[in-house]
mmCIF file of C-alpha atoms in Angstrom:
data_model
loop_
_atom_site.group_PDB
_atom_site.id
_atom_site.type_symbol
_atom_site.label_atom_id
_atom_site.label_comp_id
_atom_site.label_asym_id
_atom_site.label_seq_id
_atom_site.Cartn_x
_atom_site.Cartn_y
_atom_site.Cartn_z
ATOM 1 C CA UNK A 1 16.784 8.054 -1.329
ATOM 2 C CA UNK A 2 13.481 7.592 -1.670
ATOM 3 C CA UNK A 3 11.306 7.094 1.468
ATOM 4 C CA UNK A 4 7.721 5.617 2.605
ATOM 5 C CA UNK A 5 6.031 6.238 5.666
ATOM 6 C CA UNK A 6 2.098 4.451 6.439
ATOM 7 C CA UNK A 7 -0.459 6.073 8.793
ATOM 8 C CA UNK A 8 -3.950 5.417 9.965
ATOM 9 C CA UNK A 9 -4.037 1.895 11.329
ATOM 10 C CA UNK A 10 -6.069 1.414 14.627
ATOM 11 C CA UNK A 11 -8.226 -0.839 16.079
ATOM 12 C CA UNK A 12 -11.882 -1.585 14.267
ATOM 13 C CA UNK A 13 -14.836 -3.736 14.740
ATOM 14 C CA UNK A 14 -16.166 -6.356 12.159
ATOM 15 C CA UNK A 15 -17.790 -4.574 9.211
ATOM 16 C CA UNK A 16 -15.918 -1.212 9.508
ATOM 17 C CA UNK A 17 -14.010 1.137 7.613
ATOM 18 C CA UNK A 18 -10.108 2.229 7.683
ATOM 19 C CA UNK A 19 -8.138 4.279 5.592
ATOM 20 C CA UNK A 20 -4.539 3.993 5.420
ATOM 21 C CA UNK A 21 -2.051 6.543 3.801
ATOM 22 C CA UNK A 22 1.482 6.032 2.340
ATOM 23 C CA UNK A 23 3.540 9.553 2.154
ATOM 24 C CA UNK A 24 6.514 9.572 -0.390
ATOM 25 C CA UNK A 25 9.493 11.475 0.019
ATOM 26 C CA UNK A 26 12.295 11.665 -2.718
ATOM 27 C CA UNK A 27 12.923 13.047 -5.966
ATOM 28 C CA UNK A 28 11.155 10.637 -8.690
ATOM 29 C CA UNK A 29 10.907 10.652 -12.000
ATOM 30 C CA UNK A 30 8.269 8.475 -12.437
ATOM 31 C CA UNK A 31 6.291 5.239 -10.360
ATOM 32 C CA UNK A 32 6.409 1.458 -11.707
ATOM 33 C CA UNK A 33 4.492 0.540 -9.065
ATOM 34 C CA UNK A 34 2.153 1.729 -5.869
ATOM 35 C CA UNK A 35 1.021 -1.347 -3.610
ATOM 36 C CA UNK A 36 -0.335 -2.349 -0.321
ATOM 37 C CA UNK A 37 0.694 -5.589 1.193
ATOM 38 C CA UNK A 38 -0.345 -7.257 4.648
ATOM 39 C CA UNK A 39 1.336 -9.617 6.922
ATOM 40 C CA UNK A 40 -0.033 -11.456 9.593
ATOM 41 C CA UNK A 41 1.905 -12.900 12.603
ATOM 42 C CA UNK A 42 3.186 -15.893 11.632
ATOM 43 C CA UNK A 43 2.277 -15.436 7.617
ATOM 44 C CA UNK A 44 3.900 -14.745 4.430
ATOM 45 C CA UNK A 45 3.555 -10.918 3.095
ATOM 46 C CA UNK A 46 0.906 -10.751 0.726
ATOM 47 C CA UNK A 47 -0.016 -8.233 -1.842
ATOM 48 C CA UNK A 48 -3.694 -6.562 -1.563
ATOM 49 C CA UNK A 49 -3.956 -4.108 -3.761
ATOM 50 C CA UNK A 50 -1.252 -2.303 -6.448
ATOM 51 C CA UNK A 51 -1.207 0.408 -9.232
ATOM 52 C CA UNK A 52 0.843 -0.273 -11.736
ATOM 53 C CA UNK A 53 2.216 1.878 -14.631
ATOM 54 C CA UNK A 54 -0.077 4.355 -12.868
ATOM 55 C CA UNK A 55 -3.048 2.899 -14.659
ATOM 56 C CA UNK A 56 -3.703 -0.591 -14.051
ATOM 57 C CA UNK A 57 -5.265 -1.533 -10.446
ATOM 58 C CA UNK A 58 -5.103 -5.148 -9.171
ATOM 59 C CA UNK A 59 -6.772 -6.459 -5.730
ATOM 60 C CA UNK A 60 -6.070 -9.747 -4.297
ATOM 61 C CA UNK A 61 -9.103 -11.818 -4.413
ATOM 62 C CA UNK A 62 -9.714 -11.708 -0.522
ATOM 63 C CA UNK A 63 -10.336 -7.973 -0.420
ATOM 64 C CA UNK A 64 -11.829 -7.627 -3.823
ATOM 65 C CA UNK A 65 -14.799 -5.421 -3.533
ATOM 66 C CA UNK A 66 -14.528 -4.039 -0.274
ATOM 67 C CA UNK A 67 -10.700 -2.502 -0.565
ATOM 68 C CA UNK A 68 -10.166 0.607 -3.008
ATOM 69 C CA UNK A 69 -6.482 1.670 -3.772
ATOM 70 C CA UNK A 70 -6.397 5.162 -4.931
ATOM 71 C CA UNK A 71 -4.142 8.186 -6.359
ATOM 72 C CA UNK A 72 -3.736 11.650 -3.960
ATOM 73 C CA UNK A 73 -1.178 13.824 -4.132
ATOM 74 C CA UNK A 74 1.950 13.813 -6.249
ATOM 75 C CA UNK A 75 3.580 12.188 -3.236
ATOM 76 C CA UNK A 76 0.567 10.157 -1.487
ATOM 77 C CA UNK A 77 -1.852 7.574 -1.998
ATOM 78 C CA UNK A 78 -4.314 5.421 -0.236
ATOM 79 C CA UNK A 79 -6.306 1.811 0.674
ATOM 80 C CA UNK A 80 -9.410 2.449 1.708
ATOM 81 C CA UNK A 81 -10.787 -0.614 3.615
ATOM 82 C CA UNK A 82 -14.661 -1.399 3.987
ATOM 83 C CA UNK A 83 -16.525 -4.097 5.377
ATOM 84 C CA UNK A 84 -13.231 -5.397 7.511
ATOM 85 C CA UNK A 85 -13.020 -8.771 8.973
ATOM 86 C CA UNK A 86 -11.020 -10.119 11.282
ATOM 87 C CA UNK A 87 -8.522 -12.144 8.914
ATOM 88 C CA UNK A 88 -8.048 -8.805 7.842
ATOM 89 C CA UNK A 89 -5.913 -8.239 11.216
ATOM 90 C CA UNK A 90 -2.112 -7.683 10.221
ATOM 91 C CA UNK A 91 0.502 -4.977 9.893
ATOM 92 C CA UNK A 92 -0.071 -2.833 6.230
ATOM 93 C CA UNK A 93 2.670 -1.879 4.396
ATOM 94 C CA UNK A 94 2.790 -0.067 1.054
ATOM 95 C CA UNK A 95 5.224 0.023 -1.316
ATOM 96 C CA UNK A 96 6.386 2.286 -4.554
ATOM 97 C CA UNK A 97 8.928 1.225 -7.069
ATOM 98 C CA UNK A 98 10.106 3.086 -10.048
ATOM 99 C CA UNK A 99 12.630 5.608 -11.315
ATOM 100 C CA UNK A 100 15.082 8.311 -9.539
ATOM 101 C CA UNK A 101 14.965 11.866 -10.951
ATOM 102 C CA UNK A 102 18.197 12.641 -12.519
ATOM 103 C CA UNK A 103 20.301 12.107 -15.116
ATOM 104 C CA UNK A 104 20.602 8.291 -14.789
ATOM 105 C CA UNK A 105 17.240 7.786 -14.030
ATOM 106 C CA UNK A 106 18.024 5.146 -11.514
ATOM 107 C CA UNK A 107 15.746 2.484 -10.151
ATOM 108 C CA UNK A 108 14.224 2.428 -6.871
ATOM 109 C CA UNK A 109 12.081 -0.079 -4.910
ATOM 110 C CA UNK A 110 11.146 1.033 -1.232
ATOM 111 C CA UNK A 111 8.950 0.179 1.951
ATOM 112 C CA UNK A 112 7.531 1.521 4.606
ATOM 113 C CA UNK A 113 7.854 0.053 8.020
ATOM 114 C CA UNK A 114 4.141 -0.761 8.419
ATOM 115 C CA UNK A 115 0.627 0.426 10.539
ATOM 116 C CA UNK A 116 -0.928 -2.412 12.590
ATOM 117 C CA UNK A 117 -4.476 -3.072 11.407
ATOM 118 C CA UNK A 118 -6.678 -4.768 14.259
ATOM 119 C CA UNK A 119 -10.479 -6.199 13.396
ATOM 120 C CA UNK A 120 -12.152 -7.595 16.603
ATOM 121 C CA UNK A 121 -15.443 -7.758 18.093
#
């Protein structure tokens, strides 16, 4: 089973930086997709930023520009947040998708349980 596990959320004021991590654990094959999403109390879960095919980056239009989704590790990867505002308040998750190792090479779409992202004067 493949597992994902977000760290580095906290508590920041108007105009500063984060960076969150997402640590995979699992025997893969290969990654369909990396992605960040966000969800606010009371709000749909929306995507922010993905890699997909492990080439093609896409940022939703509200963090465009001051977000940056980025490759580590083998088994990591990262959203690094600038310029933060307070709509930007919600719980991060991030998400990978793509194939088992292993004979089958079965399909696999997982999430972590989140890291609370706070923007506030």
């Amino acid at each position: 089973q493949v597992r994902v596990a977000e760290s580095g959320g906290g508590s920041v004021r108007p105009g500063g930086s984060l960076t969150l991590s997402c640590d995979i654990s699992g025997y893969i094959d290969s990654f369909h997709t990396m992605a960040w999403y966000r969800q606010a109390p009371g709000k749909q879960r929306e995507m922010v930023a993905s890699i997909r095919n492990e080439i093609t980056i896409n940022y939703a239009d509200s963090v465009k520009g001051r977000f940056t989704i980025s490759r580590g590790s083998a088994n990591i990867f990262y959203l690094k947040m600038n310029n933060l505002k307070p709509e930007d308040t919600a719980a991060y998750y991030c998400k990978v998708a793509g194939r088992m190792a292993g004979q089958n090479l079965d399909e696999f779409d997982s999430w972590g349980q989140g890291t609370q992202v706070t923007d506030s004067s």
